[in-house]
CSV table of C-alpha atoms in Angstrom, one decimal:
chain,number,residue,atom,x,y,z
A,937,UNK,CA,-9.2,3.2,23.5
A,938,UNK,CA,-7.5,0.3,25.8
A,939,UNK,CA,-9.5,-2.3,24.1
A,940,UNK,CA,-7.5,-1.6,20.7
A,941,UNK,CA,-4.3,-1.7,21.8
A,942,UNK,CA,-4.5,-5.6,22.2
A,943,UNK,CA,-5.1,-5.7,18.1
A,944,UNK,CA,-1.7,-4.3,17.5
A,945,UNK,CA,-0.1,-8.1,18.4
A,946,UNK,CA,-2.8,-9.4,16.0
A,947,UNK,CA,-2.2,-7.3,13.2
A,948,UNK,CA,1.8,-7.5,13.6
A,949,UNK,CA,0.9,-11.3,13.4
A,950,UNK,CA,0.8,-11.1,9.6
A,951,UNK,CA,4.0,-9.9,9.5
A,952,UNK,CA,5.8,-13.0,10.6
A,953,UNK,CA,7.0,-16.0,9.3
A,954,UNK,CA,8.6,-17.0,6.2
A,955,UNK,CA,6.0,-15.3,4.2
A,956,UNK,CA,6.9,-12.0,6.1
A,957,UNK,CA,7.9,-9.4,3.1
A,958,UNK,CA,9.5,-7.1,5.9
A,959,UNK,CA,12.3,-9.8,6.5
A,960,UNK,CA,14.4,-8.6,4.4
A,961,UNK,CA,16.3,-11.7,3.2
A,962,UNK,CA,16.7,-10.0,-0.3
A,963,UNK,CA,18.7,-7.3,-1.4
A,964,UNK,CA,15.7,-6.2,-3.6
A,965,UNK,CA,13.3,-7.1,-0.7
A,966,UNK,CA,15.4,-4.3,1.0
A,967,UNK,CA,14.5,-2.1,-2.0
A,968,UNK,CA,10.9,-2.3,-1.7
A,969,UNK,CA,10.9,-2.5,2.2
A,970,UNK,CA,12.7,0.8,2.1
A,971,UNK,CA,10.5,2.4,-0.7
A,972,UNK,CA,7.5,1.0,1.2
A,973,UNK,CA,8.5,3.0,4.5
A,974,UNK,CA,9.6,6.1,2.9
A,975,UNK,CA,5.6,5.7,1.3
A,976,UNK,CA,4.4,5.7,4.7
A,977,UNK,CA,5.8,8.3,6.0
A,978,UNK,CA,5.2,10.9,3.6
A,979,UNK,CA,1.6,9.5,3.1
A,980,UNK,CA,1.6,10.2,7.3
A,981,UNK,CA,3.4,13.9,7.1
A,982,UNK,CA,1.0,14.7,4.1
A,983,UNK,CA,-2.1,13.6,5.7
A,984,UNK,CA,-1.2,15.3,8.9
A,985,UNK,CA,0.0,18.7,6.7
A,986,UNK,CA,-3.5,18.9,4.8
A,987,UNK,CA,-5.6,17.8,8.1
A,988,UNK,CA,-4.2,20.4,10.0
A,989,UNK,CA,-4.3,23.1,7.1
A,990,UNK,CA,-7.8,21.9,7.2
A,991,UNK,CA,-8.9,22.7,11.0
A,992,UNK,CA,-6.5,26.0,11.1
A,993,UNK,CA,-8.5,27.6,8.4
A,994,UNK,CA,-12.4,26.3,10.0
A,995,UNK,CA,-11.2,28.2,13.0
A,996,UNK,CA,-9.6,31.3,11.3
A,997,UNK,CA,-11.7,33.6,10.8
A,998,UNK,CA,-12.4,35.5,7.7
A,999,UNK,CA,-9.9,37.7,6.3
A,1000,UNK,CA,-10.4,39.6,2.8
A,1001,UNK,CA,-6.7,40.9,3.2
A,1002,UNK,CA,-5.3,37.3,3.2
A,1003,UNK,CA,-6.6,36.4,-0.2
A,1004,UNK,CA,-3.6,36.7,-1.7
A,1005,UNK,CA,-1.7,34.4,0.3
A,1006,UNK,CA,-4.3,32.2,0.5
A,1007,UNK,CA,-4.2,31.9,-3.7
A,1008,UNK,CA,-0.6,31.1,-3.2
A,1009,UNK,CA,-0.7,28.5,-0.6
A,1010,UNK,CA,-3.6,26.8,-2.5
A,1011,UNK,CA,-1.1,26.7,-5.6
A,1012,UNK,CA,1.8,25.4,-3.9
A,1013,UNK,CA,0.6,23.7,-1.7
A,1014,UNK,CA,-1.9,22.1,-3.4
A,1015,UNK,CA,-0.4,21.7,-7.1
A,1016,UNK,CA,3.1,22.1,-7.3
A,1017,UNK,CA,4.9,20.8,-4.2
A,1018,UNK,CA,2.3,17.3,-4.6
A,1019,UNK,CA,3.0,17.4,-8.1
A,1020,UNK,CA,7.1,17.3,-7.4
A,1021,UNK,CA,6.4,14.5,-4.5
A,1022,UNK,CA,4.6,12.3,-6.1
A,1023,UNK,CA,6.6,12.9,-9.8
A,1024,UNK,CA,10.1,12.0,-7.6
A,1025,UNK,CA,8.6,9.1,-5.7
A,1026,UNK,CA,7.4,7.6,-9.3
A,1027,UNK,CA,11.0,8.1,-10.5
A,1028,UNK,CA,12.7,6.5,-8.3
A,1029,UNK,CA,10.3,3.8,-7.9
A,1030,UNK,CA,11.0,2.8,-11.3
A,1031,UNK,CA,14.8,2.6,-10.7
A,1032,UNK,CA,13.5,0.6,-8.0
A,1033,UNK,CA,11.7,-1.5,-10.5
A,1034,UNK,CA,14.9,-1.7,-13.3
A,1035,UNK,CA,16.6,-3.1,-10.8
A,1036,UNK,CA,14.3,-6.1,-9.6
A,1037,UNK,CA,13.5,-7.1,-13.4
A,1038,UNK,CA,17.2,-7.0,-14.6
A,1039,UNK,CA,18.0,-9.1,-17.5
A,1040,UNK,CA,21.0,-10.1,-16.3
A,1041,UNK,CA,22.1,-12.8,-13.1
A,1042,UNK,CA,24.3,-15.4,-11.9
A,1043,UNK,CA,22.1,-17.9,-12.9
A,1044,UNK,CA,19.0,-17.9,-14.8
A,1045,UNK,CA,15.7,-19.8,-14.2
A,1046,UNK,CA,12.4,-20.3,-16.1
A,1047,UNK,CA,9.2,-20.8,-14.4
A,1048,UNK,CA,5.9,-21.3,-16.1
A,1049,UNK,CA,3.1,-21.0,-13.8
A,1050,UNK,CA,0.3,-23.9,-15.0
A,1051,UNK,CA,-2.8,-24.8,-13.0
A,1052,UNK,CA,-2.2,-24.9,-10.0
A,1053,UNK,CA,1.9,-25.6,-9.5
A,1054,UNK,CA,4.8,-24.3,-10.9
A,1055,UNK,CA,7.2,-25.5,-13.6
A,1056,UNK,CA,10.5,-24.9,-12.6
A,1057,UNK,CA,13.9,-24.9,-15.4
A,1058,UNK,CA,17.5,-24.6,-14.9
A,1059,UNK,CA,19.6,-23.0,-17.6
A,1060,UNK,CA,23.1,-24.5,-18.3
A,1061,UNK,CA,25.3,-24.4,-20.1
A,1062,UNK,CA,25.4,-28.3,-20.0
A,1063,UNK,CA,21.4,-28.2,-21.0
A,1064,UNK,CA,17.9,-27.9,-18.9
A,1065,UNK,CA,17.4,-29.2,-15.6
A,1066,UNK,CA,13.7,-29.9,-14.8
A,1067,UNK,CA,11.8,-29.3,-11.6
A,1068,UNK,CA,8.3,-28.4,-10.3
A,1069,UNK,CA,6.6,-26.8,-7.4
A,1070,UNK,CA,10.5,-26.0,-5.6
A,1071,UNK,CA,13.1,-23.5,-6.5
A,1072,UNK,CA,16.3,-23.4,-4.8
A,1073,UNK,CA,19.0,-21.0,-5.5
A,1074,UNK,CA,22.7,-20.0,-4.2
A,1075,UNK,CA,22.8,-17.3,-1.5
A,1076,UNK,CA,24.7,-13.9,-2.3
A,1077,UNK,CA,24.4,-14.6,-6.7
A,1078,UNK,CA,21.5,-13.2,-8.6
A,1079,UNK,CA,19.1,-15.7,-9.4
A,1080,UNK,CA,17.5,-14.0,-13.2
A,1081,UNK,CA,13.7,-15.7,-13.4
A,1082,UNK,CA,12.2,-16.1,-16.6
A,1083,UNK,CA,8.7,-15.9,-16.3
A,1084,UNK,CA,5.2,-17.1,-18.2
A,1085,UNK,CA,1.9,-18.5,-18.0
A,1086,UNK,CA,0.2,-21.6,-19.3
A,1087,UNK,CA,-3.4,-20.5,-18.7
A,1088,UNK,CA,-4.1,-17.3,-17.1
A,1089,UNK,CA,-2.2,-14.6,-15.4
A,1090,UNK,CA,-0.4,-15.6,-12.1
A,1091,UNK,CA,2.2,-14.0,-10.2
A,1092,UNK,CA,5.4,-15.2,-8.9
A,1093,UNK,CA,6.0,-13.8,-5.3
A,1094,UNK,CA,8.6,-14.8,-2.3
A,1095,UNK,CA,7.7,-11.9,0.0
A,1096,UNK,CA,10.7,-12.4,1.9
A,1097,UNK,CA,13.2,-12.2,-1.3
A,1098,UNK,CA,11.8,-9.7,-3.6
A,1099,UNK,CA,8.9,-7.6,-5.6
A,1100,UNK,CA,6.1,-9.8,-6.8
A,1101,UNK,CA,5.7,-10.2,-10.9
A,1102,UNK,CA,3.1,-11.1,-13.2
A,1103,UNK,CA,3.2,-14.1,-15.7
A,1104,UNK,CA,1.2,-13.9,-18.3
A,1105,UNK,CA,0.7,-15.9,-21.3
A,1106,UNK,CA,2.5,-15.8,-24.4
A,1107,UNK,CA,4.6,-12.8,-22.8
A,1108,UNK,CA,7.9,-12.9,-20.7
A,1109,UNK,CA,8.1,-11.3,-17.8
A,1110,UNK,CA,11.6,-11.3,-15.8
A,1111,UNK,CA,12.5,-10.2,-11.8
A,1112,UNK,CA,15.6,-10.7,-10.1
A,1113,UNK,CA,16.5,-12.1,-7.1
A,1114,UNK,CA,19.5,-11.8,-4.5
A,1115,UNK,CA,19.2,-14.0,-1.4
A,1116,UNK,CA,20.8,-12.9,1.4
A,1117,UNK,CA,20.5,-15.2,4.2
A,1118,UNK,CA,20.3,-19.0,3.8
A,1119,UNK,CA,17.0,-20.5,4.4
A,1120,UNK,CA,13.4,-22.0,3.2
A,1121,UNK,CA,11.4,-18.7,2.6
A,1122,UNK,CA,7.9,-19.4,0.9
A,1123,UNK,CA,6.3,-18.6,-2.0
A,1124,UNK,CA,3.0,-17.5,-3.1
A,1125,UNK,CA,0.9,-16.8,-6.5
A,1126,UNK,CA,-0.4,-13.5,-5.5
A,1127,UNK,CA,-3.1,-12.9,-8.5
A,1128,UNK,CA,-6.8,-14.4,-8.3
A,1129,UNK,CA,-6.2,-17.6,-11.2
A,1130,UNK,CA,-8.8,-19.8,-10.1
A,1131,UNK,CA,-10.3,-22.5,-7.8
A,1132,UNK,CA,-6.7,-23.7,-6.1
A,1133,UNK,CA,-5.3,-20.3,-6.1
A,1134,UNK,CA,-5.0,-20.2,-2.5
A,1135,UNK,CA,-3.3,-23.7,-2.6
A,1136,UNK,CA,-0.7,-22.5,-5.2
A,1137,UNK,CA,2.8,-21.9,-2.8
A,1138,UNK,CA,6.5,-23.4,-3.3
A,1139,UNK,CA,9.6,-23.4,-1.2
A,1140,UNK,CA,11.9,-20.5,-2.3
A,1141,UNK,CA,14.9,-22.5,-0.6
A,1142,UNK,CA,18.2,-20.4,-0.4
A,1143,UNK,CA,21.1,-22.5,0.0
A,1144,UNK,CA,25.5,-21.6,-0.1
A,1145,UNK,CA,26.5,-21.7,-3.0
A,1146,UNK,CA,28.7,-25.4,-2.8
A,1147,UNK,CA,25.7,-26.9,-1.6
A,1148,UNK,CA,23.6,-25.5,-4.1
A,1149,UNK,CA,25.9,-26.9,-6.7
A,1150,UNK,CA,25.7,-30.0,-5.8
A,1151,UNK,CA,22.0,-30.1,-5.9
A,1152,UNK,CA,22.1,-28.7,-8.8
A,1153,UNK,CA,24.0,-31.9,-10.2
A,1154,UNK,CA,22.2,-34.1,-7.9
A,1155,UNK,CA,18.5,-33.0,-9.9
A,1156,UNK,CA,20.2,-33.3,-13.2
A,1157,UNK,CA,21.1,-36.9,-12.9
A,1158,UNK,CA,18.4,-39.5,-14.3
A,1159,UNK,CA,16.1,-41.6,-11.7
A,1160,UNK,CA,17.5,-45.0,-10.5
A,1161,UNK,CA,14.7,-47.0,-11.3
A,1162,UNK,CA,14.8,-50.8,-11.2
A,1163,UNK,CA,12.9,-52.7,-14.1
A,1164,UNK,CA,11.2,-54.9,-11.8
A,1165,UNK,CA,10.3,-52.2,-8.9
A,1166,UNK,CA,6.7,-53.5,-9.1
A,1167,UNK,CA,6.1,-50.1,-7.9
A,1168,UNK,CA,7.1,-48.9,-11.6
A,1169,UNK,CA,5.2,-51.4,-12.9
A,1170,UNK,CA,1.9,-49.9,-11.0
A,1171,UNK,CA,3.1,-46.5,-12.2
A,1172,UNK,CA,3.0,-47.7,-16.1
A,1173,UNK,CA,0.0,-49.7,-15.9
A,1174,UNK,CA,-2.0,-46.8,-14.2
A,1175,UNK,CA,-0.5,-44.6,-17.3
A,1176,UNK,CA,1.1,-42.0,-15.2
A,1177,UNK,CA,4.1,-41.8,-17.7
A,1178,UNK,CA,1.3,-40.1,-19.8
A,1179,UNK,CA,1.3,-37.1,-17.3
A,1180,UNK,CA,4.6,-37.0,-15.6
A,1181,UNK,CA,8.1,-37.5,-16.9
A,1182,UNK,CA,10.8,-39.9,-14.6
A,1183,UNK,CA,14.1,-39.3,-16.7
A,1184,UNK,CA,15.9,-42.7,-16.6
A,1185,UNK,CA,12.8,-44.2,-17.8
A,1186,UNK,CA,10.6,-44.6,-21.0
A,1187,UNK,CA,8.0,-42.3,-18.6
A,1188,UNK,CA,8.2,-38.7,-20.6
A,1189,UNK,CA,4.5,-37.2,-20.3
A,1190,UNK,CA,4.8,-33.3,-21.0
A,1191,UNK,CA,1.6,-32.4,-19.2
A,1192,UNK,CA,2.0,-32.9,-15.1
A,1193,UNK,CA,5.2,-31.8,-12.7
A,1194,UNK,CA,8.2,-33.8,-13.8
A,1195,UNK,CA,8.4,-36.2,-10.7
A,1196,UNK,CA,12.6,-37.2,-11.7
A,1197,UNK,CA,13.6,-36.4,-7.8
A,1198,UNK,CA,9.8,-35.9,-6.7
A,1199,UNK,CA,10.5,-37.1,-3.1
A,1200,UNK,CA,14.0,-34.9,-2.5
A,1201,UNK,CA,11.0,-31.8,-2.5
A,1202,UNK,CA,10.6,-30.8,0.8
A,1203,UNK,CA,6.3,-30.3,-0.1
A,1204,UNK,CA,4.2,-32.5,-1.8
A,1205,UNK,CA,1.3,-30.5,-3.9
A,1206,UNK,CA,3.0,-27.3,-5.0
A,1207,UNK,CA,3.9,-26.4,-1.8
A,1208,UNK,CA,1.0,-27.6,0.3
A,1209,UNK,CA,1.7,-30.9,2.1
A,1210,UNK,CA,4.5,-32.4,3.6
A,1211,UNK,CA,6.5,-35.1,1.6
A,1212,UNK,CA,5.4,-38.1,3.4
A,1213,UNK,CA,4.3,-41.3,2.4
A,1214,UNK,CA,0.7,-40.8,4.0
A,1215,UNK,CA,0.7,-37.7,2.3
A,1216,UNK,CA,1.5,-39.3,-1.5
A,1217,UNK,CA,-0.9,-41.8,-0.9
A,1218,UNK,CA,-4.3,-39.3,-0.2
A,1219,UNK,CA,-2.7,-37.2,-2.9
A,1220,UNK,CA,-3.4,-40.2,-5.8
A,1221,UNK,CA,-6.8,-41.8,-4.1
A,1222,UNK,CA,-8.2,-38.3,-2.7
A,1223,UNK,CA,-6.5,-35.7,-5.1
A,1224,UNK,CA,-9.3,-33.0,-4.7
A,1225,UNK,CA,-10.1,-33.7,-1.8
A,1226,UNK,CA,-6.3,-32.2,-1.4
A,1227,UNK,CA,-6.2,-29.6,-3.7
A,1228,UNK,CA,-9.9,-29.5,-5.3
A,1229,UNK,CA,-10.0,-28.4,-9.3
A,1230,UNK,CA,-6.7,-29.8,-10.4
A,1231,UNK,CA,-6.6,-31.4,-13.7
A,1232,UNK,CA,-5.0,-35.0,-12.1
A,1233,UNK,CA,-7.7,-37.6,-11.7
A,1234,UNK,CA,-7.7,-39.1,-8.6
A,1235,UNK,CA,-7.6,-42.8,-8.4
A,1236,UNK,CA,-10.0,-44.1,-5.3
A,1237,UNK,CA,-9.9,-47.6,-6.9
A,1238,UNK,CA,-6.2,-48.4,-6.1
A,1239,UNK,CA,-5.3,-49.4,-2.7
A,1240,UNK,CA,-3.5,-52.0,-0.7
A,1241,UNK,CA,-0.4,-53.5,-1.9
A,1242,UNK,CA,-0.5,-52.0,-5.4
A,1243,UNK,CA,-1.2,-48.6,-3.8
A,1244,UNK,CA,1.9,-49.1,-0.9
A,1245,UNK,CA,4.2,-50.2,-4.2
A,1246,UNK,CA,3.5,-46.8,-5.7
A,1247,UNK,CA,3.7,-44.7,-2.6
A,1248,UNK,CA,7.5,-47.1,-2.2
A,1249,UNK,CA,8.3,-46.1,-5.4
A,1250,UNK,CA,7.6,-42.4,-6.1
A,1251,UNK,CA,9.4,-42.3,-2.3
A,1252,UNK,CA,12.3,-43.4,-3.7
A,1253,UNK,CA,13.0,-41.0,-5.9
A,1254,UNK,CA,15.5,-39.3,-4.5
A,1255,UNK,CA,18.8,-38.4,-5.1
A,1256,UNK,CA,21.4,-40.6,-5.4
A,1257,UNK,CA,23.3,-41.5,-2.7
């Protein structure tokens, strides 16, 4: 028996870090945390209940005048009082569920889940802002996601925030979130959607409000892009513009992660690397070798100063000072 107790640390492992769904950095995080440990103790007072009913009556003895009460426990206890537990844990459940896939928030974004990243839209009043693979929202509002597929079913998870929910194609799906503590708190897709599933994460950034504001306005401002940046000029000979939109710039492909303010992400990859230059250069001249299956091509064939160009110029942009 000694030799288990060492696994407990192990297991409780995988309850850490900014994946950890018991963090409770959501109000509807709290929801499911507190449904989940009213789950496990019933499941543990029920399983104890019926094993002990079970060993009491293999060691009774056999008792023709208890037949009665025997019919009675075995209908009560084994049809109606199960029958009222598990009927009142399904109810409330789904007012657990109403409330994490309210149609209503304090600000709404749309996130279409392609193969293998996330697109990532703003709703404003003032019109779209455009992101990938990063979603940052204000601490203490309701953040209302909007949520479909490209491809095949995924499903948009930040343990740490909230409930998990499908997307699925040519359906909306929507979940609510209410961060409650400032911080980067990752996200996952947690359904099976092929080859790079396991490499399909973002940052789930929560933020205070003024500072989330001016992100906000910081990402909806077009790229400063010099004409002349031979790094641009790399980028439009190479025919990225095809793929990947720069706003600011006659680049407006509609297929790839826009790449407007590509180097104020905090990951490179949807969620994978760091956002470094050594980094962005594997990730154009060894692009499955990072991520394998993605529909990028890589480009093995361009390196040294025409390759350091590109790396300088998808590096710079950033926000605007």
């Amino acid at each position: 028996m000694r030799k288990y107790f060492f696994l407990g640390p192990v297991l409780l492992a995988g309850c850490s870090g900014r994946h950890n769904w018991l963090a409770g950095a959501g109000a509807e995080a709290a929801r499911v945390e507190e449904l989940f440990w009213v789950l496990l103790i019933g499941a543990a007072v029920l399983w104890t209940a019926v094993i002990g009913a079970a060993v009491y009556a293999q060691k009774r003895q056999v008792d023709p005048s208890l037949e009665r009460q025997a019919r009675w426990f075995i209908i009560w206890g084994g049809a109606v009082i199960p029958t009222l537990l598990v009927g009142g844990l399904l109810a409330w459940g789904m007012v657990i569920l109403r409330d994490i896939t309210s149609d209503t928030g304090d600000l709404t974004v749309r996130v279409d889940g392609e193969r293998w990243w996330w697109r990532v839209t703003y709703e404003g009043p003032e019109g779209d802002v455009v992101t990938a693979n990063e979603i940052r929202i204000p601490v203490g509002q309701t953040a209302l996601f909007r949520l479909t597929a490209d491809d095949v079913i995924h499903s948009f998870w930040v343990p740490a925030l909230g409930g998990k929910m499908d997307m699925i194609p040519g359906r909306e799906t929507t979940l609510a979130l209410t961060p409650q503590e400032v911080g980067n708190w990752g996200g996952l897709c947690a359904e099976f959607c092929g080859g790079a599933h396991a490499l399909m994460r973002f940052d789930a950034i929560v933020m205070e409000p003024g500072d989330f504001e001016a992100w906000l306005a910081a990402e909806a401002a077009p790229a400063q892009v010099s004409e002349d940046d031979p790094g641009f000029a790399v980028f439009q000979e190479e025919g990225c513009g095809a793929c990947h939109a720069v706003r600011g710039t006659d680049a407006a492909g509609p297929v790839g992660p826009d790449l407007t303010h590509v180097a104020a992400r905090e990951k490179l990859g949807a969620g994978v690397y760091e956002m470094t230059p050594q980094n962005m250069a594997l990730w154009i001249t060894e692009t499955h070798e990072m991520k394998p299956d993605i529909d990028m091509p890589p480009y093995p064939d361009l390196d040294g100063a025409r390759l350091d160009a590109l790396v300088a110029f998808l590096m710079s942009l950033d926000h605007a000072e």
